[in-house]
mmCIF file of C-alpha atoms in Angstrom:
data_model
loop_
_atom_site.group_PDB
_atom_site.id
_atom_site.type_symbol
_atom_site.label_atom_id
_atom_site.label_comp_id
_atom_site.label_asym_id
_atom_site.label_seq_id
_atom_site.Cartn_x
_atom_site.Cartn_y
_atom_site.Cartn_z
ATOM 1 C CA UNK A 304 -17.580 -160.420 -26.119
ATOM 2 C CA UNK A 305 -19.708 -158.813 -28.688
ATOM 3 C CA UNK A 306 -20.340 -155.810 -26.357
ATOM 4 C CA UNK A 307 -16.604 -155.338 -25.830
ATOM 5 C CA UNK A 308 -15.894 -155.477 -29.632
ATOM 6 C CA UNK A 309 -18.766 -153.051 -30.339
ATOM 7 C CA UNK A 310 -17.533 -150.654 -27.617
ATOM 8 C CA UNK A 311 -13.893 -150.742 -28.919
ATOM 9 C CA UNK A 312 -15.170 -150.143 -32.495
ATOM 10 C CA UNK A 313 -17.158 -147.159 -31.416
ATOM 11 C CA UNK A 314 -14.337 -145.772 -29.490
ATOM 12 C CA UNK A 315 -11.833 -146.177 -32.403
ATOM 13 C CA UNK A 316 -14.340 -144.532 -34.743
ATOM 14 C CA UNK A 317 -14.631 -141.557 -32.439
ATOM 15 C CA UNK A 318 -10.891 -141.176 -32.167
ATOM 16 C CA UNK A 319 -10.497 -141.302 -35.894
ATOM 17 C CA UNK A 320 -13.246 -138.814 -36.416
ATOM 18 C CA UNK A 321 -11.690 -136.423 -33.893
ATOM 19 C CA UNK A 322 -8.252 -136.720 -35.410
ATOM 20 C CA UNK A 323 -9.605 -135.977 -38.907
ATOM 21 C CA UNK A 324 -11.671 -133.156 -37.722
ATOM 22 C CA UNK A 325 -8.787 -131.459 -35.829
ATOM 23 C CA UNK A 326 -6.346 -131.981 -38.686
ATOM 24 C CA UNK A 327 -8.836 -130.474 -41.216
ATOM 25 C CA UNK A 328 -9.419 -127.516 -38.871
ATOM 26 C CA UNK A 329 -5.708 -126.919 -38.411
ATOM 27 C CA UNK A 330 -5.214 -126.882 -42.175
ATOM 28 C CA UNK A 331 -8.106 -124.550 -42.678
ATOM 29 C CA UNK A 332 -6.810 -122.163 -39.950
ATOM 30 C CA UNK A 333 -3.423 -122.139 -41.591
ATOM 31 C CA UNK A 334 -4.928 -121.285 -44.990
ATOM 32 C CA UNK A 335 -7.244 -118.614 -43.673
ATOM 33 C CA UNK A 336 -5.177 -116.961 -40.964
ATOM 34 C CA UNK A 337 -1.879 -115.496 -42.084
ATOM 35 C CA UNK A 338 0.818 -115.884 -39.408
ATOM 36 C CA UNK A 339 2.711 -112.812 -38.147
ATOM 37 C CA UNK A 340 5.858 -114.097 -39.927
ATOM 38 C CA UNK A 341 4.096 -113.828 -43.318
ATOM 39 C CA UNK A 342 3.678 -110.035 -42.928
ATOM 40 C CA UNK A 343 6.138 -107.623 -44.293
ATOM 41 C CA UNK A 344 8.976 -106.847 -41.867
ATOM 42 C CA UNK A 345 10.969 -103.923 -40.554
ATOM 43 C CA UNK A 346 14.406 -104.453 -38.994
ATOM 44 C CA UNK A 347 15.959 -102.102 -36.521
ATOM 45 C CA UNK A 348 19.229 -103.335 -34.993
ATOM 46 C CA UNK A 349 18.436 -106.918 -33.641
ATOM 47 C CA UNK A 350 14.629 -106.244 -33.623
ATOM 48 C CA UNK A 351 12.526 -107.576 -36.311
ATOM 49 C CA UNK A 352 9.000 -106.110 -36.450
ATOM 50 C CA UNK A 353 6.287 -107.769 -38.590
ATOM 51 C CA UNK A 354 4.054 -104.962 -39.799
ATOM 52 C CA UNK A 355 0.755 -104.102 -41.350
ATOM 53 C CA UNK A 356 1.464 -101.318 -43.903
ATOM 54 C CA UNK A 357 -0.707 -98.202 -44.018
ATOM 55 C CA UNK A 358 -0.232 -96.674 -47.418
ATOM 56 C CA UNK A 359 -3.709 -95.173 -48.201
ATOM 57 C CA UNK A 360 -5.226 -92.168 -46.521
ATOM 58 C CA UNK A 361 -8.052 -94.499 -45.188
ATOM 59 C CA UNK A 362 -5.481 -96.969 -43.718
ATOM 60 C CA UNK A 363 -3.467 -94.092 -42.156
ATOM 61 C CA UNK A 364 -6.566 -92.629 -40.734
ATOM 62 C CA UNK A 365 -7.641 -95.865 -39.091
ATOM 63 C CA UNK A 366 -4.176 -96.940 -38.005
ATOM 64 C CA UNK A 367 -4.264 -99.200 -34.963
ATOM 65 C CA UNK A 368 -7.604 -97.719 -33.714
ATOM 66 C CA UNK A 369 -9.829 -100.390 -32.266
ATOM 67 C CA UNK A 370 -7.021 -103.079 -32.008
ATOM 68 C CA UNK A 371 -7.159 -104.768 -28.716
ATOM 69 C CA UNK A 372 -3.585 -106.015 -28.756
ATOM 70 C CA UNK A 373 -0.365 -106.466 -30.769
ATOM 71 C CA UNK A 374 1.914 -109.406 -30.588
ATOM 72 C CA UNK A 375 5.267 -108.604 -29.076
ATOM 73 C CA UNK A 376 7.057 -108.101 -32.395
ATOM 74 C CA UNK A 377 4.246 -106.651 -34.358
ATOM 75 C CA UNK A 378 3.430 -103.152 -35.474
ATOM 76 C CA UNK A 379 2.118 -100.815 -38.099
ATOM 77 C CA UNK A 380 4.203 -98.893 -40.608
ATOM 78 C CA UNK A 381 2.899 -95.684 -42.177
ATOM 79 C CA UNK A 382 4.443 -94.716 -45.532
ATOM 80 C CA UNK A 383 4.176 -91.210 -46.762
ATOM 81 C CA UNK A 384 4.807 -90.219 -50.467
ATOM 82 C CA UNK A 385 6.292 -86.813 -49.468
ATOM 83 C CA UNK A 386 8.072 -85.621 -46.311
ATOM 84 C CA UNK A 387 5.460 -84.488 -43.720
ATOM 85 C CA UNK A 388 5.064 -83.222 -40.199
ATOM 86 C CA UNK A 389 2.101 -85.513 -39.966
ATOM 87 C CA UNK A 390 0.729 -85.571 -36.366
ATOM 88 C CA UNK A 391 -0.750 -88.594 -34.720
ATOM 89 C CA UNK A 392 -3.374 -88.830 -31.955
ATOM 90 C CA UNK A 393 -4.797 -91.750 -29.925
ATOM 91 C CA UNK A 394 -8.339 -91.575 -31.228
ATOM 92 C CA UNK A 395 -10.202 -94.879 -30.473
ATOM 93 C CA UNK A 396 -6.944 -96.462 -29.428
ATOM 94 C CA UNK A 397 -7.210 -99.258 -26.903
ATOM 95 C CA UNK A 398 -3.393 -100.026 -26.335
ATOM 96 C CA UNK A 399 -0.422 -97.921 -25.377
ATOM 97 C CA UNK A 400 2.242 -97.607 -28.132
ATOM 98 C CA UNK A 401 5.590 -96.210 -29.038
ATOM 99 C CA UNK A 402 5.622 -93.939 -32.034
ATOM 100 C CA UNK A 403 8.898 -94.124 -33.923
ATOM 101 C CA UNK A 404 9.448 -91.222 -36.410
ATOM 102 C CA UNK A 405 11.660 -92.172 -39.392
ATOM 103 C CA UNK A 406 13.316 -90.069 -42.119
ATOM 104 C CA UNK A 407 15.525 -91.386 -44.891
ATOM 105 C CA UNK A 408 15.905 -94.763 -43.141
ATOM 106 C CA UNK A 409 16.982 -93.418 -39.729
ATOM 107 C CA UNK A 410 14.988 -92.883 -36.520
ATOM 108 C CA UNK A 411 14.793 -89.143 -35.826
ATOM 109 C CA UNK A 412 12.495 -89.218 -32.730
ATOM 110 C CA UNK A 413 10.588 -91.658 -30.447
ATOM 111 C CA UNK A 414 7.465 -90.931 -28.443
ATOM 112 C CA UNK A 415 7.680 -93.682 -25.829
ATOM 113 C CA UNK A 416 4.672 -95.181 -23.973
ATOM 114 C CA UNK A 417 1.918 -93.118 -25.506
ATOM 115 C CA UNK A 418 -1.323 -94.037 -23.731
ATOM 116 C CA UNK A 419 -4.783 -94.177 -25.086
ATOM 117 C CA UNK A 420 -7.152 -91.324 -24.045
ATOM 118 C CA UNK A 421 -10.540 -92.942 -23.590
ATOM 119 C CA UNK A 422 -13.401 -90.537 -23.191
ATOM 120 C CA UNK A 423 -11.365 -87.386 -24.221
ATOM 121 C CA UNK A 424 -13.244 -85.408 -26.962
ATOM 122 C CA UNK A 425 -11.397 -85.219 -30.330
ATOM 123 C CA UNK A 426 -10.598 -81.551 -30.009
ATOM 124 C CA UNK A 427 -8.802 -82.201 -26.668
ATOM 125 C CA UNK A 428 -6.737 -85.210 -27.693
ATOM 126 C CA UNK A 429 -2.991 -84.882 -27.548
ATOM 127 C CA UNK A 430 -1.436 -84.573 -30.952
ATOM 128 C CA UNK A 431 2.015 -86.174 -31.318
ATOM 129 C CA UNK A 432 4.201 -84.749 -34.032
ATOM 130 C CA UNK A 433 7.821 -85.205 -35.160
ATOM 131 C CA UNK A 434 10.322 -82.376 -34.640
ATOM 132 C CA UNK A 435 11.271 -82.505 -38.349
ATOM 133 C CA UNK A 436 9.598 -83.739 -41.476
ATOM 134 C CA UNK A 437 9.426 -87.491 -41.793
ATOM 135 C CA UNK A 438 8.691 -90.056 -44.406
ATOM 136 C CA UNK A 439 7.728 -93.053 -42.311
ATOM 137 C CA UNK A 440 6.209 -93.746 -38.909
ATOM 138 C CA UNK A 441 6.331 -97.095 -37.080
ATOM 139 C CA UNK A 442 3.864 -97.809 -34.296
ATOM 140 C CA UNK A 443 4.754 -100.723 -31.869
ATOM 141 C CA UNK A 444 3.782 -101.866 -28.429
ATOM 142 C CA UNK A 445 4.553 -99.448 -25.639
ATOM 143 C CA UNK A 446 8.033 -100.149 -24.223
ATOM 144 C CA UNK A 447 9.243 -102.022 -27.335
ATOM 145 C CA UNK A 448 11.822 -99.336 -28.164
ATOM 146 C CA UNK A 449 13.328 -99.493 -24.729
ATOM 147 C CA UNK A 450 13.273 -103.277 -24.441
ATOM 148 C CA UNK A 451 15.016 -103.624 -27.728
ATOM 149 C CA UNK A 452 17.597 -100.823 -27.265
ATOM 150 C CA UNK A 453 16.025 -98.818 -30.137
ATOM 151 C CA UNK A 454 17.332 -95.174 -30.188
ATOM 152 C CA UNK A 455 17.279 -92.013 -32.230
ATOM 153 C CA UNK A 456 19.846 -92.458 -35.070
ATOM 154 C CA UNK A 457 19.364 -96.151 -35.506
ATOM 155 C CA UNK A 458 19.093 -97.369 -38.989
ATOM 156 C CA UNK A 459 15.660 -98.782 -40.111
ATOM 157 C CA UNK A 460 15.682 -101.416 -42.821
ATOM 158 C CA UNK A 461 12.377 -101.670 -44.742
ATOM 159 C CA UNK A 462 13.765 -103.471 -47.764
ATOM 160 C CA UNK A 463 11.900 -106.625 -46.852
ATOM 161 C CA UNK A 464 8.512 -104.981 -47.547
ATOM 162 C CA UNK A 465 6.449 -106.940 -50.026
#
C-alpha cells in the first residue's frame, strides 16, 4: 500500500511540475515573441497584411533578405520620404514575392511572383522598378496579390501604422 501511495505521489508531483513548466514557458513565449497581429497593418480591399516597416536606409537595404518564410498575411512595407523610382532586386532573397508599388494610397503597379536569383552575381541581378515615381512599396508572398484579388488602382490603407 505504501508503494502505491508513494508511486501516486511521485506521479502527481511530476504532472504538477510539467503543468507549471509548460504554463510558465507559454507565458514567457507570449511576452518575448510578438504575434503577427501585434504588427502594424496595411489593408487592401478585404486583405489585411501585417507588416514590418522599413523606414531607414539600412532597413530598406536589408528588406526581406535572408528571411526563410513569411506567414500568409505578412509582408514588409517600405516608406520613402520623397517620391522615387527606387528599384528593388532579389539579392540574398530566399523566398519568391510580389512587389506592390504604391503612390498616394493607390497601387500603381504589381510585379507578381518575383523569384530569388541564387548564385547570380550582384551586377547581373534583375532590377525591378516602378513605371512612375512611388512613395511606398509592399512586399508580400508570391501569389498573394492574385489570391486576394489585389489589382492596380486599388486603394491602400496604411492608417493603422503605429
